[in-house]
Amino acid sequence: MIEIVYDKDKDTKDDIFAGITLPKNIRQVGSPAGNRRIYIEDYVMTYLKQLADPNSSYARGAILVGESKKGERGEAIFISGALAAQNLELDLEESTFDDETWGTIYKEVKAYFPDLSVVGWFLSRMGFSTEVNDMILKLHVDNFSGDDKVLYIMDSLENEDAFYMIDHNYLCRQSGYYIYYARNEAMQNFMILSKGDSVPEKDEEEYQDEAVLKNYRRIMEERSKTSKLERMNQKLYAVCSFMAVAVLGLGIAVFSNYKMLGKMESYLAERGMDQINVETPASEVSVIAKTVPKKEITTEVSLGRVKNAVENLPKYYTVQNGDTLSSISFKMYNSVGYVEKLMEANGLNEDDQIHEGDKIVIPTIR
């Protein structure tokens, strides 16, 4: 789908979503229309793309959690969490949602997203496009009933995705959706824990929770140290840059004055006016200096060029877990509108992926 940077100035206070607090930092995908809109958080989108990766060993489906809010005449569904669903198989006829399955799902939702509820499901169908069939419709109607439940389908091989919602007893494809950016700590924590950790068993729950908490704190401390080092490096870089400019400026000034005096001396000697000394009145020196053409004493080196050269030195950013080019653009420039600049500066295309620990160039935006 076509991605459009959202223009919040187009919103009006009397629209159909009056009464609903909408996210401030969002990106529009496609052309959302109608009185139902879907908002999915960026970390959730990152996690689902990992599930749908052709090389991923994770499940091919997920349960979507969040909340639904109604306005005066419209409804907004916010998806702020997702959990891999092991019961969703490649052969949908083998996929079942029995009492045991739902018990496991609700247990995980309570453990990781206690304030959220199930708002739909996600399905990765590599090479099968994003169209729905009777089996998908039956799974949705039987297990995710309600007009406010969504189905999100992704085909990573074809690089396609689509949201569906029930309308007149059939799954209707939505014309677009929104990705929003927020401090989604619950999803970030889940993404960290899901890299190999399973849901704790009852007899080991207390022990596992303590171990997970310690591990999470250790990761946060390491990130905090890394962040502090990066800030210190940035400050040191700024100080060194300022000192370099100052030294260069001083050198240029001294060199220019010396060169100017040399040219003035030669000029005066050619005209028999080389008897100026420290006792010569300042008024006479001023008169003599005015006779020297300005082009003879023009500084040949531009201090502005030196400053520009220092300012244009490349800056780098270390990719963190869960980062996307859109979230990095927002961190660096307070806007998601510089994704193409980042891709151009790093030689990336739409199919390339960034990974935790990668160093990418942050271009200077004028």
Coordinates of C-alpha atoms in Angstrom, one line a residue:
M1 CA 0.0 0.0 0.0
I2 CA 1.0 3.6 -0.5
E3 CA 2.2 5.3 2.7
I4 CA 1.2 8.9 3.4
V5 CA 2.5 11.1 6.2
Y6 CA -0.6 12.0 8.3
D7 CA -1.6 15.6 8.2
K8 CA -3.3 16.4 11.6
D9 CA -4.4 19.8 10.3
K10 CA -7.0 18.0 8.2
D11 CA -8.8 16.9 11.4
T12 CA -11.8 18.9 12.5
K13 CA -13.4 19.0 16.0
D14 CA -16.8 18.0 14.6
D15 CA -15.7 14.9 12.7
I16 CA -17.2 11.5 13.2
F17 CA -14.4 10.6 15.7
A18 CA -15.2 13.5 18.0
G19 CA -14.8 12.3 21.6
I20 CA -11.9 9.9 20.8
T21 CA -8.3 10.9 21.7
L22 CA -6.3 10.0 18.6
P23 CA -2.5 9.5 18.6
K24 CA -0.5 12.6 17.6
N25 CA 2.4 10.8 15.8
I26 CA 1.0 8.5 13.1
R27 CA 1.6 7.4 9.5
Q28 CA -1.2 6.7 7.1
V29 CA -1.1 3.6 5.0
G30 CA -3.6 3.5 2.0
S31 CA -6.7 5.7 2.2
P32 CA -8.7 4.9 5.3
A33 CA -12.4 5.7 4.9
G34 CA -15.8 5.0 6.6
N35 CA -16.7 5.3 10.2
R36 CA -14.4 2.6 11.5
R37 CA -10.6 3.2 11.6
I38 CA -7.8 0.9 12.6
Y39 CA -4.6 2.1 14.5
I40 CA -1.7 -0.3 15.0
E41 CA 1.3 0.5 17.1
D42 CA 4.7 0.5 15.5
Y43 CA 6.3 -2.1 17.8
V44 CA 3.3 -4.5 17.1
M45 CA 3.9 -4.0 13.4
T46 CA 7.6 -4.8 13.8
Y47 CA 6.7 -8.0 15.7
L48 CA 4.2 -9.2 13.2
K49 CA 6.7 -8.6 10.3
Q50 CA 9.1 -10.9 12.2
L51 CA 6.5 -13.6 12.5
A52 CA 5.8 -13.3 8.7
D53 CA 9.4 -13.4 7.7
P54 CA 10.0 -16.4 5.3
N55 CA 13.0 -17.4 7.4
S56 CA 11.3 -17.1 10.7
S57 CA 10.8 -20.1 12.9
Y58 CA 7.8 -18.6 14.7
A59 CA 4.2 -19.4 14.3
R60 CA 2.3 -18.1 11.3
G61 CA -0.5 -16.5 13.2
A62 CA -1.0 -14.2 16.2
I63 CA -3.7 -12.9 18.5
L64 CA -4.2 -9.1 18.4
V65 CA -5.0 -7.3 21.6
G66 CA -5.9 -3.7 22.3
E67 CA -9.1 -1.7 22.8
S68 CA -12.0 -0.3 20.8
K69 CA -13.2 3.3 21.4
K70 CA -16.5 4.8 20.1
G71 CA -16.9 8.4 19.2
E72 CA -20.0 10.4 18.3
R73 CA -20.5 8.6 15.0
G74 CA -17.4 6.5 14.5
E75 CA -15.3 3.8 16.1
A76 CA -11.5 3.5 16.4
I77 CA -9.8 0.1 17.0
F78 CA -6.3 0.5 18.7
I79 CA -4.0 -2.6 18.4
S80 CA -1.2 -2.2 20.9
G81 CA -0.1 -5.8 21.5
A82 CA 0.2 -9.2 19.7
L83 CA 1.1 -12.8 20.8
A84 CA 2.1 -15.7 18.5
A85 CA -0.7 -18.3 18.2
Q86 CA 0.8 -21.7 17.9
N87 CA -2.6 -23.2 17.0
L88 CA -2.7 -21.4 13.6
E89 CA -1.3 -23.8 11.1
L90 CA -0.4 -23.5 7.4
D91 CA -3.4 -25.8 6.7
L92 CA -6.2 -23.8 8.2
E93 CA -8.5 -26.8 8.3
E94 CA -6.1 -28.1 11.1
S95 CA -6.4 -24.8 13.1
T96 CA -8.8 -25.0 16.0
F97 CA -9.8 -22.7 18.9
D98 CA -11.0 -25.1 21.6
D99 CA -11.4 -24.3 25.3
E100 CA -7.8 -25.3 26.0
T101 CA -6.4 -23.1 23.3
W102 CA -8.4 -20.1 24.5
G103 CA -7.3 -20.8 28.1
T104 CA -3.7 -20.6 27.0
I105 CA -4.4 -17.4 25.0
Y106 CA -6.1 -15.6 27.9
K107 CA -3.4 -16.7 30.3
E108 CA -0.7 -15.1 28.0
V109 CA -2.8 -11.9 27.5
K110 CA -3.2 -11.6 31.3
A111 CA 0.5 -12.1 31.9
Y112 CA 1.8 -9.7 29.3
F113 CA -1.1 -7.3 28.5
P114 CA -3.3 -7.2 31.6
D115 CA -5.1 -4.0 30.6
L116 CA -6.0 -5.1 27.1
S117 CA -8.5 -7.4 25.5
V118 CA -8.6 -9.5 22.3
V119 CA -9.5 -7.3 19.3
G120 CA -8.7 -9.7 16.4
W121 CA -6.1 -12.0 14.8
F122 CA -3.2 -12.0 12.4
L123 CA -2.5 -14.5 9.7
S124 CA 0.6 -14.9 7.5
R125 CA 0.0 -16.6 4.2
M126 CA 3.2 -16.6 2.2
G127 CA 2.5 -16.9 -1.5
F128 CA -1.3 -17.0 -1.0
S129 CA -1.9 -13.3 -1.4
T130 CA -4.1 -11.4 1.1
E131 CA -7.5 -12.5 -0.1
V132 CA -9.8 -14.3 2.2
N133 CA -11.7 -17.6 1.6
D134 CA -14.6 -19.5 3.2
M135 CA -12.3 -21.2 5.7
I136 CA -10.8 -17.9 6.9
L137 CA -14.3 -16.4 7.1
K138 CA -15.5 -19.3 9.2
L139 CA -12.6 -19.1 11.6
H140 CA -13.2 -15.4 12.1
V141 CA -17.0 -15.6 12.6
D142 CA -16.7 -18.6 14.9
N143 CA -13.9 -17.3 17.1
F144 CA -13.8 -13.5 16.7
S145 CA -17.4 -12.4 16.5
G146 CA -18.4 -8.8 16.6
D147 CA -18.1 -5.8 14.3
D148 CA -15.2 -4.4 16.2
K149 CA -12.9 -7.4 15.6
V150 CA -10.2 -7.3 12.9
L151 CA -8.3 -9.7 10.7
Y152 CA -4.9 -8.6 9.5
I153 CA -3.4 -10.7 6.7
M154 CA 0.2 -10.4 5.4
D155 CA 2.0 -12.1 2.5
S156 CA 5.7 -11.3 3.0
L157 CA 6.7 -13.0 -0.3
E158 CA 4.5 -10.6 -2.3
N159 CA 5.1 -7.7 0.2
E160 CA 1.3 -7.2 0.6
D161 CA -0.9 -6.7 3.7
A162 CA -4.6 -6.0 4.3
F163 CA -7.0 -5.4 7.2
Y164 CA -10.5 -6.9 7.2
M165 CA -13.6 -6.3 9.3
I166 CA -17.1 -7.8 9.3
D167 CA -19.7 -5.9 7.4
H168 CA -23.1 -7.5 6.6
N169 CA -21.8 -11.0 7.7
Y170 CA -18.8 -10.9 5.4
L171 CA -15.2 -9.9 5.8
C172 CA -14.7 -6.6 4.0
R173 CA -11.2 -5.4 3.1
Q174 CA -10.4 -2.0 4.6
S175 CA -9.1 0.7 2.3
G176 CA -6.3 1.7 4.7
Y177 CA -5.1 2.0 8.3
Y178 CA -2.7 4.0 10.5
I179 CA 0.5 3.1 12.2
Y180 CA 1.1 5.1 15.4
Y181 CA 4.1 5.7 17.6
A182 CA 4.0 5.5 21.4
R183 CA 6.0 4.3 24.4
N184 CA 4.6 0.8 24.2
E185 CA 6.6 -0.7 27.1
A186 CA 4.4 -3.8 27.4
M187 CA 5.0 -4.8 23.8
Q188 CA 8.7 -4.0 24.0
N189 CA 9.0 -6.2 27.1
F190 CA 7.1 -9.0 25.4
M191 CA 9.3 -8.9 22.4
I192 CA 12.4 -9.2 24.6
L193 CA 10.9 -12.1 26.6
S194 CA 9.6 -13.9 23.6
K195 CA 13.1 -14.5 22.2
G196 CA 13.1 -17.9 23.7
D197 CA 11.2 -17.5 27.0
S198 CA 7.9 -19.4 27.3
V199 CA 4.9 -18.6 29.5
P200 CA 5.8 -19.7 33.1
E201 CA 4.2 -22.8 34.5
K202 CA 2.2 -22.5 37.7
D203 CA 4.7 -24.4 39.8
E204 CA 7.6 -22.3 38.5
E205 CA 5.9 -19.0 38.0
E206 CA 7.4 -17.1 40.9
Y207 CA 10.9 -18.3 40.1
Q208 CA 10.5 -17.6 36.4
D209 CA 9.1 -14.1 37.0
E210 CA 12.1 -13.2 39.3
A211 CA 14.5 -14.4 36.7
V212 CA 12.8 -12.6 33.8
L213 CA 12.7 -9.4 35.9
K214 CA 16.4 -9.6 36.6
N215 CA 17.2 -10.2 33.0
Y216 CA 15.0 -7.3 31.9
R217 CA 16.6 -5.0 34.4
R218 CA 20.0 -6.1 33.2
I219 CA 19.1 -5.3 29.6
M220 CA 17.7 -1.9 30.5
E221 CA 20.8 -1.1 32.5
E222 CA 23.0 -2.0 29.5
R223 CA 20.9 0.1 27.3
S224 CA 21.1 3.0 29.7
K225 CA 24.9 2.8 29.8
T226 CA 25.1 2.6 26.0
S227 CA 22.8 5.6 25.8
K228 CA 24.9 7.6 28.3
L229 CA 28.1 6.7 26.3
E230 CA 26.5 7.9 23.1
R231 CA 25.4 11.2 24.7
M232 CA 28.9 11.7 26.1
N233 CA 30.4 11.0 22.6
Q234 CA 28.0 13.5 21.1
K235 CA 29.0 16.1 23.6
L236 CA 32.7 15.4 23.1
Y237 CA 32.3 15.6 19.4
A238 CA 30.5 18.9 19.7
V239 CA 33.3 20.3 22.0
C240 CA 36.1 19.0 19.6
S241 CA 34.2 20.5 16.6
F242 CA 33.9 23.9 18.4
M243 CA 37.6 23.8 19.3
A244 CA 38.6 22.9 15.8
V245 CA 36.6 25.7 14.4
A246 CA 38.1 28.2 16.9
V247 CA 41.7 27.1 16.2
L248 CA 41.1 27.2 12.5
G249 CA 39.5 30.6 12.8
L250 CA 42.4 32.0 14.9
G251 CA 44.9 30.5 12.5
I252 CA 43.1 32.0 9.5
A253 CA 42.9 35.4 11.2
V254 CA 46.6 35.4 12.1
F255 CA 47.6 34.2 8.6
S256 CA 45.3 36.8 6.9
N257 CA 46.7 39.7 9.1
Y258 CA 50.3 38.6 8.4
K259 CA 49.6 38.3 4.7
M260 CA 47.8 41.6 4.6
L261 CA 50.7 43.4 6.4
G262 CA 53.1 41.8 3.9
K263 CA 51.1 43.0 1.0
M264 CA 50.8 46.5 2.5
E265 CA 54.5 46.6 3.1
S266 CA 55.2 45.7 -0.5
Y267 CA 52.7 48.1 -1.8
L268 CA 54.2 51.0 0.2
A269 CA 57.7 50.0 -0.7
E270 CA 56.8 50.2 -4.4
R271 CA 55.5 53.8 -3.8
G272 CA 58.4 55.0 -1.6
M273 CA 56.2 55.0 1.5
D274 CA 58.0 52.3 3.5
Q275 CA 59.1 54.6 6.4
I276 CA 56.1 53.9 8.6
N277 CA 57.1 52.8 12.1
V278 CA 55.5 52.6 15.5
E279 CA 55.8 56.4 16.0
T280 CA 53.9 57.2 12.9
P281 CA 50.5 58.8 13.8
A282 CA 47.5 56.5 13.5
S283 CA 45.8 59.0 11.3
E284 CA 48.6 58.8 8.7
V285 CA 48.6 55.0 8.8
S286 CA 44.9 55.0 8.2
V287 CA 45.2 57.3 5.2
I288 CA 48.0 55.1 3.8
A289 CA 45.9 51.9 4.4
K290 CA 43.0 53.4 2.5
T291 CA 45.2 53.7 -0.6
V292 CA 45.7 49.9 -0.7
P293 CA 43.1 48.2 -3.0
K294 CA 40.6 46.1 -1.0
K295 CA 41.2 43.1 -3.3
E296 CA 44.8 43.1 -2.1
I297 CA 43.8 42.3 1.5
T298 CA 40.9 40.0 1.0
T299 CA 41.0 36.8 3.1
E300 CA 41.3 33.9 0.7
V301 CA 40.0 31.2 3.1
S302 CA 36.3 31.3 4.1
L303 CA 35.7 30.5 7.8
G304 CA 32.1 29.6 6.8
R305 CA 33.4 26.8 4.6
V306 CA 35.4 25.4 7.5
K307 CA 32.3 25.5 9.8
N308 CA 30.2 23.8 7.1
A309 CA 32.8 21.1 6.6
V310 CA 32.8 20.3 10.4
E311 CA 28.9 20.3 10.6
N312 CA 28.7 18.0 7.6
L313 CA 30.8 15.3 9.2
P314 CA 28.8 12.0 9.1
K315 CA 26.7 11.1 12.2
Y316 CA 25.8 7.5 13.1
Y317 CA 23.0 5.8 15.0
T318 CA 23.1 2.2 16.5
V319 CA 19.9 0.3 15.7
Q320 CA 18.1 -0.8 18.9
N321 CA 15.8 -3.8 19.3
G322 CA 12.4 -3.1 17.6
D323 CA 13.7 0.0 15.7
T324 CA 12.3 0.7 12.2
L325 CA 13.4 3.4 9.7
S326 CA 10.2 5.2 10.6
S327 CA 10.8 5.2 14.3
I328 CA 14.5 6.2 13.8
S329 CA 13.3 9.1 11.6
F330 CA 11.0 10.2 14.4
K331 CA 13.8 9.9 17.0
M332 CA 16.3 11.9 15.0
Y333 CA 14.1 14.5 13.3
N334 CA 10.9 14.4 15.3
S335 CA 9.1 13.4 12.1
V336 CA 8.5 10.2 10.1
G337 CA 8.9 12.1 6.9
Y338 CA 12.7 11.4 6.4
V339 CA 12.6 7.6 5.8
E340 CA 13.6 8.1 2.2
K341 CA 16.6 10.3 3.3
L342 CA 17.7 7.5 5.6
M343 CA 17.3 4.9 2.9
E344 CA 19.2 7.0 0.4
A345 CA 22.1 7.8 2.9
N346 CA 22.5 4.1 3.7
G347 CA 22.0 2.6 0.2
L348 CA 18.8 0.7 1.4
N349 CA 15.7 -0.2 -0.6
E350 CA 12.2 -1.1 0.4
D351 CA 13.0 -4.8 0.7
D352 CA 16.1 -4.3 2.9
Q353 CA 15.9 -4.8 6.7
I354 CA 17.8 -3.2 9.6
H355 CA 18.9 -5.3 12.6
E356 CA 19.8 -4.6 16.2
G357 CA 23.4 -3.4 16.5
D358 CA 23.6 -2.1 12.9
K359 CA 25.2 1.4 12.6
I360 CA 23.4 3.6 10.1
V361 CA 24.3 7.0 8.8
I362 CA 22.1 9.9 9.9
P363 CA 22.2 12.5 7.2
T364 CA 22.2 16.2 7.9
I365 CA 18.9 17.8 6.9
R366 CA 18.9 21.4 5.8

